[in-house]
CSV table of C-alpha atoms (C1' of nucleotides) in Angstrom, one decimal:
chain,number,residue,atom,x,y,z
A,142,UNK,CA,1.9,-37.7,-11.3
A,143,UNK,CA,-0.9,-39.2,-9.2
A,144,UNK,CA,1.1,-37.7,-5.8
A,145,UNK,CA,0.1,-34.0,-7.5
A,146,UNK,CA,-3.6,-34.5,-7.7
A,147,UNK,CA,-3.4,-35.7,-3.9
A,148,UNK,CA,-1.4,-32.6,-2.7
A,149,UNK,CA,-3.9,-30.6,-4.6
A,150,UNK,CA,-6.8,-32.2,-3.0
A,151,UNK,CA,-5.3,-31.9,0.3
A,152,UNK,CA,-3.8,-27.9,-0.2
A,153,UNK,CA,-7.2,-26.3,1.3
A,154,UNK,CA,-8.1,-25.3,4.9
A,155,UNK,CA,-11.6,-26.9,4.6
A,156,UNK,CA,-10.4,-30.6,2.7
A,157,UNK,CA,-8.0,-31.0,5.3
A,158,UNK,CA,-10.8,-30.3,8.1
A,159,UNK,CA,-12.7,-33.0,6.5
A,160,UNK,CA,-10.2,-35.6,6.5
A,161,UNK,CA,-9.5,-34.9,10.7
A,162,UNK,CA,-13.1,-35.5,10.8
A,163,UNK,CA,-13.2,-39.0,9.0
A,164,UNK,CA,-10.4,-39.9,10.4
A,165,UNK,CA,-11.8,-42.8,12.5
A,166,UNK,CA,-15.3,-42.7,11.4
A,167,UNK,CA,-17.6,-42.6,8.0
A,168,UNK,CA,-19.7,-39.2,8.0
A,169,UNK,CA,-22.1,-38.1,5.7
A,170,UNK,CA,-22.4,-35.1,4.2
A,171,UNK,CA,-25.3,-33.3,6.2
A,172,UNK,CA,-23.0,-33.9,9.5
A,173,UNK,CA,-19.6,-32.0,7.9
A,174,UNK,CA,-21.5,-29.7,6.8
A,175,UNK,CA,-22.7,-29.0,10.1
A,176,UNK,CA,-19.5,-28.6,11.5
A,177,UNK,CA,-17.6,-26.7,9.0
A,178,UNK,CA,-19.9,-24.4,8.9
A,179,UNK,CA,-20.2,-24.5,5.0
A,180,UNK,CA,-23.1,-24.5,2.3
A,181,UNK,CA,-24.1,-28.1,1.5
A,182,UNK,CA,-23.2,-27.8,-2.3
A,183,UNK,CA,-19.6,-26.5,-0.9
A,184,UNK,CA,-19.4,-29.4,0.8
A,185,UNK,CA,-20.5,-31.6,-2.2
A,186,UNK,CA,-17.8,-30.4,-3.8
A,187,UNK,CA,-14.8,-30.8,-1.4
A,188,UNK,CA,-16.0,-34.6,-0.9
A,189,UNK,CA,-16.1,-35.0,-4.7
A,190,UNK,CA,-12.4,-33.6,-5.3
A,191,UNK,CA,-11.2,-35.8,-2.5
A,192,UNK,CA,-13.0,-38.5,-3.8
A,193,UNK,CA,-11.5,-38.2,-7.5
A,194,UNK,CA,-8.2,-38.0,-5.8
A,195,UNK,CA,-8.9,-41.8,-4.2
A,196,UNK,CA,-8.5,-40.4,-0.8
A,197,UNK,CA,-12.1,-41.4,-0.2
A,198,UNK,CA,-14.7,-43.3,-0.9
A,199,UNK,CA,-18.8,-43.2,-0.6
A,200,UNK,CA,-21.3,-45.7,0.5
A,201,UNK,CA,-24.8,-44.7,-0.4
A,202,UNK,CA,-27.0,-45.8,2.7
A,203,UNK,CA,-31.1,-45.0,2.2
A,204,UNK,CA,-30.8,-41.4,1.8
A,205,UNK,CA,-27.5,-41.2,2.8
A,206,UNK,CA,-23.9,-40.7,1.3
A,207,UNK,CA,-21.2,-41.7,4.2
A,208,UNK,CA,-17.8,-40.7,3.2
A,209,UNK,CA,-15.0,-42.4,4.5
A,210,UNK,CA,-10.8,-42.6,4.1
A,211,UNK,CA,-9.9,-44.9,1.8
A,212,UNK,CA,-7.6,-47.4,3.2
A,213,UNK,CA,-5.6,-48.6,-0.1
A,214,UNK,CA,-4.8,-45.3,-0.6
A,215,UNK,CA,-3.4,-45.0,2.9
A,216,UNK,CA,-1.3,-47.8,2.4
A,217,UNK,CA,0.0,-46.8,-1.1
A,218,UNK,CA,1.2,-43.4,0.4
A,219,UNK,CA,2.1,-43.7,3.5
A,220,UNK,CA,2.4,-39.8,3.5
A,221,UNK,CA,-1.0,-39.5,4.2
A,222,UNK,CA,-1.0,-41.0,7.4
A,223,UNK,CA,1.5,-39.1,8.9
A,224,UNK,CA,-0.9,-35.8,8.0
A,225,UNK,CA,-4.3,-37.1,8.2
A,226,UNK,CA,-3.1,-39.3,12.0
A,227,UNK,CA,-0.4,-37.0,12.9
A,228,UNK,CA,-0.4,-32.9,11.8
A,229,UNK,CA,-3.9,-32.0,11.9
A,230,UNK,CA,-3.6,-33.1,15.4
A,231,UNK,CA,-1.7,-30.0,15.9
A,232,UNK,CA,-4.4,-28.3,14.2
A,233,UNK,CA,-6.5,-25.6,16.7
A,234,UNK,CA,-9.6,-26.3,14.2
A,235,UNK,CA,-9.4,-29.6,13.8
A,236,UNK,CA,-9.3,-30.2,17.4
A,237,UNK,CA,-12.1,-28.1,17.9
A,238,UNK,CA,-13.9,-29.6,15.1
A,239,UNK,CA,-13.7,-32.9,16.8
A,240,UNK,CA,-15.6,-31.8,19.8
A,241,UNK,CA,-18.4,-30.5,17.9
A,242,UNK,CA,-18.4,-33.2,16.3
A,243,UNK,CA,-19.0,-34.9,19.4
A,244,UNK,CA,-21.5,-32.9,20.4
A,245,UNK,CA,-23.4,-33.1,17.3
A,246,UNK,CA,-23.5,-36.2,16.8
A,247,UNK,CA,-24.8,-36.7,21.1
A,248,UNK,CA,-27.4,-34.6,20.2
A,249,UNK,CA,-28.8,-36.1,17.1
A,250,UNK,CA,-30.4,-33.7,15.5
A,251,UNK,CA,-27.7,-34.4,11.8
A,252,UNK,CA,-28.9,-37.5,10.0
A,253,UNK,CA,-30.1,-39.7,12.5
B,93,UNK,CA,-2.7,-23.1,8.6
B,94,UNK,CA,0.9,-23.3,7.7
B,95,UNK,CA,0.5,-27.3,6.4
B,96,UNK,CA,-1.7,-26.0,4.4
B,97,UNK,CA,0.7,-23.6,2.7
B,98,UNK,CA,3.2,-25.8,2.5
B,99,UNK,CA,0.9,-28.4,0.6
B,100,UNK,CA,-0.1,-25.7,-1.5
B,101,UNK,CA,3.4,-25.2,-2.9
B,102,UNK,CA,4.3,-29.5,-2.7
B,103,UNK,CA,0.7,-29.1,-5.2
B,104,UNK,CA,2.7,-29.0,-8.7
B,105,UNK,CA,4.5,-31.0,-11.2
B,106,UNK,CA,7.1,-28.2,-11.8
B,107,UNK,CA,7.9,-28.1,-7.9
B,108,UNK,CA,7.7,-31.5,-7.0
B,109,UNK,CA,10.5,-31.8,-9.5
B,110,UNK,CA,12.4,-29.4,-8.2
B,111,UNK,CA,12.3,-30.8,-4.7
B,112,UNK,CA,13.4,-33.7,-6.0
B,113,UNK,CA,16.5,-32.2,-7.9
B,114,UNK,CA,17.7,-30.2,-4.3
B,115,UNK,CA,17.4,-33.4,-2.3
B,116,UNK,CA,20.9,-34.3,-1.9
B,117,UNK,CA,22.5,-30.9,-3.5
B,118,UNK,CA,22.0,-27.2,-4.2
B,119,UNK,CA,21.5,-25.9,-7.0
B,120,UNK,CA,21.0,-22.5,-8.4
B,121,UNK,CA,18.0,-21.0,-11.0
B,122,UNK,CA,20.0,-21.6,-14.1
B,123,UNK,CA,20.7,-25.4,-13.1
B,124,UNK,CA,16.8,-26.2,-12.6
B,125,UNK,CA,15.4,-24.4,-15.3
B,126,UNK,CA,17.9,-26.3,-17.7
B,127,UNK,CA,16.6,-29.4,-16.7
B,128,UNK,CA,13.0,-28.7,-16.0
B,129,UNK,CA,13.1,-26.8,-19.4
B,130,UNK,CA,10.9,-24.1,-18.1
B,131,UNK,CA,11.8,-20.1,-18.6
B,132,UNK,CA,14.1,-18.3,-16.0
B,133,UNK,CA,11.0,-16.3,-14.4
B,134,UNK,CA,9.1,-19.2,-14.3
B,135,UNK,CA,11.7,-21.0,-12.4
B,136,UNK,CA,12.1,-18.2,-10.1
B,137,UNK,CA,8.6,-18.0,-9.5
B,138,UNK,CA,8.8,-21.4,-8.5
B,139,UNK,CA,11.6,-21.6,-5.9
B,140,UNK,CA,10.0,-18.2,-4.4
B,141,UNK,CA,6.6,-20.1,-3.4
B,142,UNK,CA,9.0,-22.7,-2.4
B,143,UNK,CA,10.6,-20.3,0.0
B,144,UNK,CA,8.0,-18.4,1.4
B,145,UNK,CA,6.3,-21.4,2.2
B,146,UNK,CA,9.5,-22.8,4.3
B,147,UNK,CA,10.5,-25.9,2.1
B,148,UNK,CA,13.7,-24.5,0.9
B,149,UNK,CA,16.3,-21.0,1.4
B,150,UNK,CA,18.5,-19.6,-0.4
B,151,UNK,CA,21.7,-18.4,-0.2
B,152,UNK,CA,23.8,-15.8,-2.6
B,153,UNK,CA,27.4,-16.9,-3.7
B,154,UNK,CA,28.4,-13.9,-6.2
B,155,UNK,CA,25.9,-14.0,-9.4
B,156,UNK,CA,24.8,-17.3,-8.2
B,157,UNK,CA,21.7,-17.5,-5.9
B,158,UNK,CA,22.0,-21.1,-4.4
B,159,UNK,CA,18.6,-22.7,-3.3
B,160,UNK,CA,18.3,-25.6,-1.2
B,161,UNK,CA,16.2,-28.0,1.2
B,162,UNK,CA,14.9,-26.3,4.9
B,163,UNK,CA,16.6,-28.7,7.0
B,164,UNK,CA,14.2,-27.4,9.9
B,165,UNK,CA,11.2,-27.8,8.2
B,166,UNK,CA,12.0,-31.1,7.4
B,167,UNK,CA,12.3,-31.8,10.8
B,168,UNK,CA,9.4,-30.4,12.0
B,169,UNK,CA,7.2,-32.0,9.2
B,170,UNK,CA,8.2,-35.8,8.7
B,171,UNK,CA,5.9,-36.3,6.1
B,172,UNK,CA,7.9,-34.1,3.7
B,173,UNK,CA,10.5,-36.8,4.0
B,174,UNK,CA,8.8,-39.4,3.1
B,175,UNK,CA,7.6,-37.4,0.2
B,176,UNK,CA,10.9,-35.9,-1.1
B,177,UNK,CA,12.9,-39.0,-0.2
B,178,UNK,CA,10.8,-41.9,-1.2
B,179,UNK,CA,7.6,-40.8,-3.3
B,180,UNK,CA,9.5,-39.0,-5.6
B,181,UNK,CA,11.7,-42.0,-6.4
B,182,UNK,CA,8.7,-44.0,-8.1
B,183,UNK,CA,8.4,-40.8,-10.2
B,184,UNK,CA,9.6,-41.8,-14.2
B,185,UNK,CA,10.1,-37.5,-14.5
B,186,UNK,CA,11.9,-37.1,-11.7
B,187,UNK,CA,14.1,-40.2,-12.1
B,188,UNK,CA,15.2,-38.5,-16.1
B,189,UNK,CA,15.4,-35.4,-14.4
B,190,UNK,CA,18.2,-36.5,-11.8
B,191,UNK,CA,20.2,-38.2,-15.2
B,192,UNK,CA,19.9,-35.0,-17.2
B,193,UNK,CA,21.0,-33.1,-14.3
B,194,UNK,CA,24.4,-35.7,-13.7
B,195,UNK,CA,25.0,-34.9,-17.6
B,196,UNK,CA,24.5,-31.4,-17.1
B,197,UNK,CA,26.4,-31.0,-14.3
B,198,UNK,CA,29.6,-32.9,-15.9
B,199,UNK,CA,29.1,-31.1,-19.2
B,200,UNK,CA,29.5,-27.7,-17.2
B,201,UNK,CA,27.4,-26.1,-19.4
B,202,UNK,CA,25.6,-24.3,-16.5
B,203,UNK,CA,27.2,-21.2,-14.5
B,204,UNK,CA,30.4,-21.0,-14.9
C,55,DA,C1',-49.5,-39.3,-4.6
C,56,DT,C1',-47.3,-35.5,-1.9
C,57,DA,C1',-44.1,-33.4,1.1
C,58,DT,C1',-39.7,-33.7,3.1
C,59,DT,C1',-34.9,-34.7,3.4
C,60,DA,C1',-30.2,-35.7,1.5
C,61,DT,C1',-27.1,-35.1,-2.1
C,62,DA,C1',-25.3,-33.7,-6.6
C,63,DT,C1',-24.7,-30.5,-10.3
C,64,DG,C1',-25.2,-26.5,-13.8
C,65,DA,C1',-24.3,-21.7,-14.3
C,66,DG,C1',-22.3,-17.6,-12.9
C,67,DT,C1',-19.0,-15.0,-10.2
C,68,DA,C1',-15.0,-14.0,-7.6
C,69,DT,C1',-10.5,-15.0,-6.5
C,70,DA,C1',-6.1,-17.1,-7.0
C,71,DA,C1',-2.3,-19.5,-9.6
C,72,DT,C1',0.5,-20.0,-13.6
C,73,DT,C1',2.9,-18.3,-17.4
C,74,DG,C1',5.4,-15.3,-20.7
C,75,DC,C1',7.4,-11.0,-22.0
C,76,DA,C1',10.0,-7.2,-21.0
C,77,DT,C1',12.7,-4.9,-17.8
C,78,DA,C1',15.2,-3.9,-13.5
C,79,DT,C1',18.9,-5.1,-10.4
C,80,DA,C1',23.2,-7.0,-9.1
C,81,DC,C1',27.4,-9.1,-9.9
C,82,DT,C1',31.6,-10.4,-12.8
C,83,DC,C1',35.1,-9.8,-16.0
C,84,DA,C1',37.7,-7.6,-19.6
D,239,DT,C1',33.5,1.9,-17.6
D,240,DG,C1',30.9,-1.2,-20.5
D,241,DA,C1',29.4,-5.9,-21.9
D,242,DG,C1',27.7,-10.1,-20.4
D,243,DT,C1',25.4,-13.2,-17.1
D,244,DA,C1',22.2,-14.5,-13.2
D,245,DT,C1',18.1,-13.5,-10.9
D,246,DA,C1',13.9,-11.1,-9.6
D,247,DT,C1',9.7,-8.7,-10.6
D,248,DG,C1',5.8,-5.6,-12.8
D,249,DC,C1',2.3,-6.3,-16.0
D,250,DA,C1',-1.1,-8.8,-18.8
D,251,DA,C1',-3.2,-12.9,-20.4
D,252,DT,C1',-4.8,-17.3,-19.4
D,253,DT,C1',-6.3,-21.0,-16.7
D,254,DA,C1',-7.8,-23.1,-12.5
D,255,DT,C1',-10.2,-23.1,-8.0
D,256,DA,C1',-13.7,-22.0,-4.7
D,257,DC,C1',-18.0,-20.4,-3.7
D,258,DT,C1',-23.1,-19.4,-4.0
D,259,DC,C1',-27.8,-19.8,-5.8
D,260,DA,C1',-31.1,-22.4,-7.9
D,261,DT,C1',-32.5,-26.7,-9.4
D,262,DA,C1',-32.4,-31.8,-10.4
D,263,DT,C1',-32.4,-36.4,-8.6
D,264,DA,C1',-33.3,-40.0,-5.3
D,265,DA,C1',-35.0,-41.9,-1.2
D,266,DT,C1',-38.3,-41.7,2.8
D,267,DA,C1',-42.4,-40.9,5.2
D,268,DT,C1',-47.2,-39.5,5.6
DNA sequence: ATATTATATGAGTATAATTGCATATACTCA
DNA sequence: TGAGTATATGCAATTATACTCATATAATAT
């Protein structure tokens, strides 16, 4: 059952903050690690089991891994939509999360 | 985070299947664990995370406790919907399981 | 070349989830 | 009342998950 392995890799507090955050933009992993507020080998780690689940993909750019929703999967489960453009929108954190995001990414001093 | 609970219990093969078996009926312990062919406890087990999470209740008719789909929870999470009424459809398991529980059902081999 | 930055991963630990067995509780029926 | 059935739960074993630290790899910049 494919649909298990994406409930898995969506049934954690800090996965699901990821995904609000890539939502309409690629990140890499240095700027969700700033937000979240997690070690970077946490982070590694989240973005790997997401990854194996097909709900993202990576782009290695220079030194830089952007992460970024993968758009057949979208398509082949609709589900994910409704969560990913829908709940976490309800979501205290997330919405936070978006405005330091924000500011973070104003202030350049992730990535570059 | 309550989605996050309730993706945690959607996050397994033995529940999904379940799910699927409730969707248009409900059924007690002794009807799931016959089809699902897991042990009594185990299927208890199952259905509680079910319940404390919101996804289904129960009600008690004599020796029979009757579990079945959280119409309000559906309601207030569309994507369990689309999940319980249309992922679980392209699901071989949960397709065999709906004919075993037609047979099972007739043969009233389970309760009374 | 060397130092710096970004990312991934091995190893160890802590915590949580799943399962089975045995047993407790509750209800039914003779 | 006593036997049988349905369900829940305490306990122990096993497995899976999440997290941290330290280190490896790869690219950049000086």
């Amino acid at each position: 059952m494919d649909i298990v392995y994406i409930l898995k890799a969506l049934a954690d507090e800090n996965r699901i903050r990821i995904l609000n955050l890539l939502k309409n933009r690629e990140l890499c992993v240095c700027d969700i690690e700033a937000v979240l507020g997690i070690k970077q080998s946490n982070t590694s780690r989240h973005l790997n089991k997401l990854k194996v689940a097909g709900i993202i993909v990576s782009v290695k750019k220079s030194q830089w891994v952007y992460y970024q929703l993968n758009d057949s999967t979208f398509q082949k489960f609709p589900f994910l939509s409704i969560i990913i453009g829908y709940e976490v929108e309800k979501i205290n954190v997330c919405k936070d999360d978006l405005v330091l995001l924000e500011k973070l990414k104003a202030s350049d001093r992730c990535c570059e």
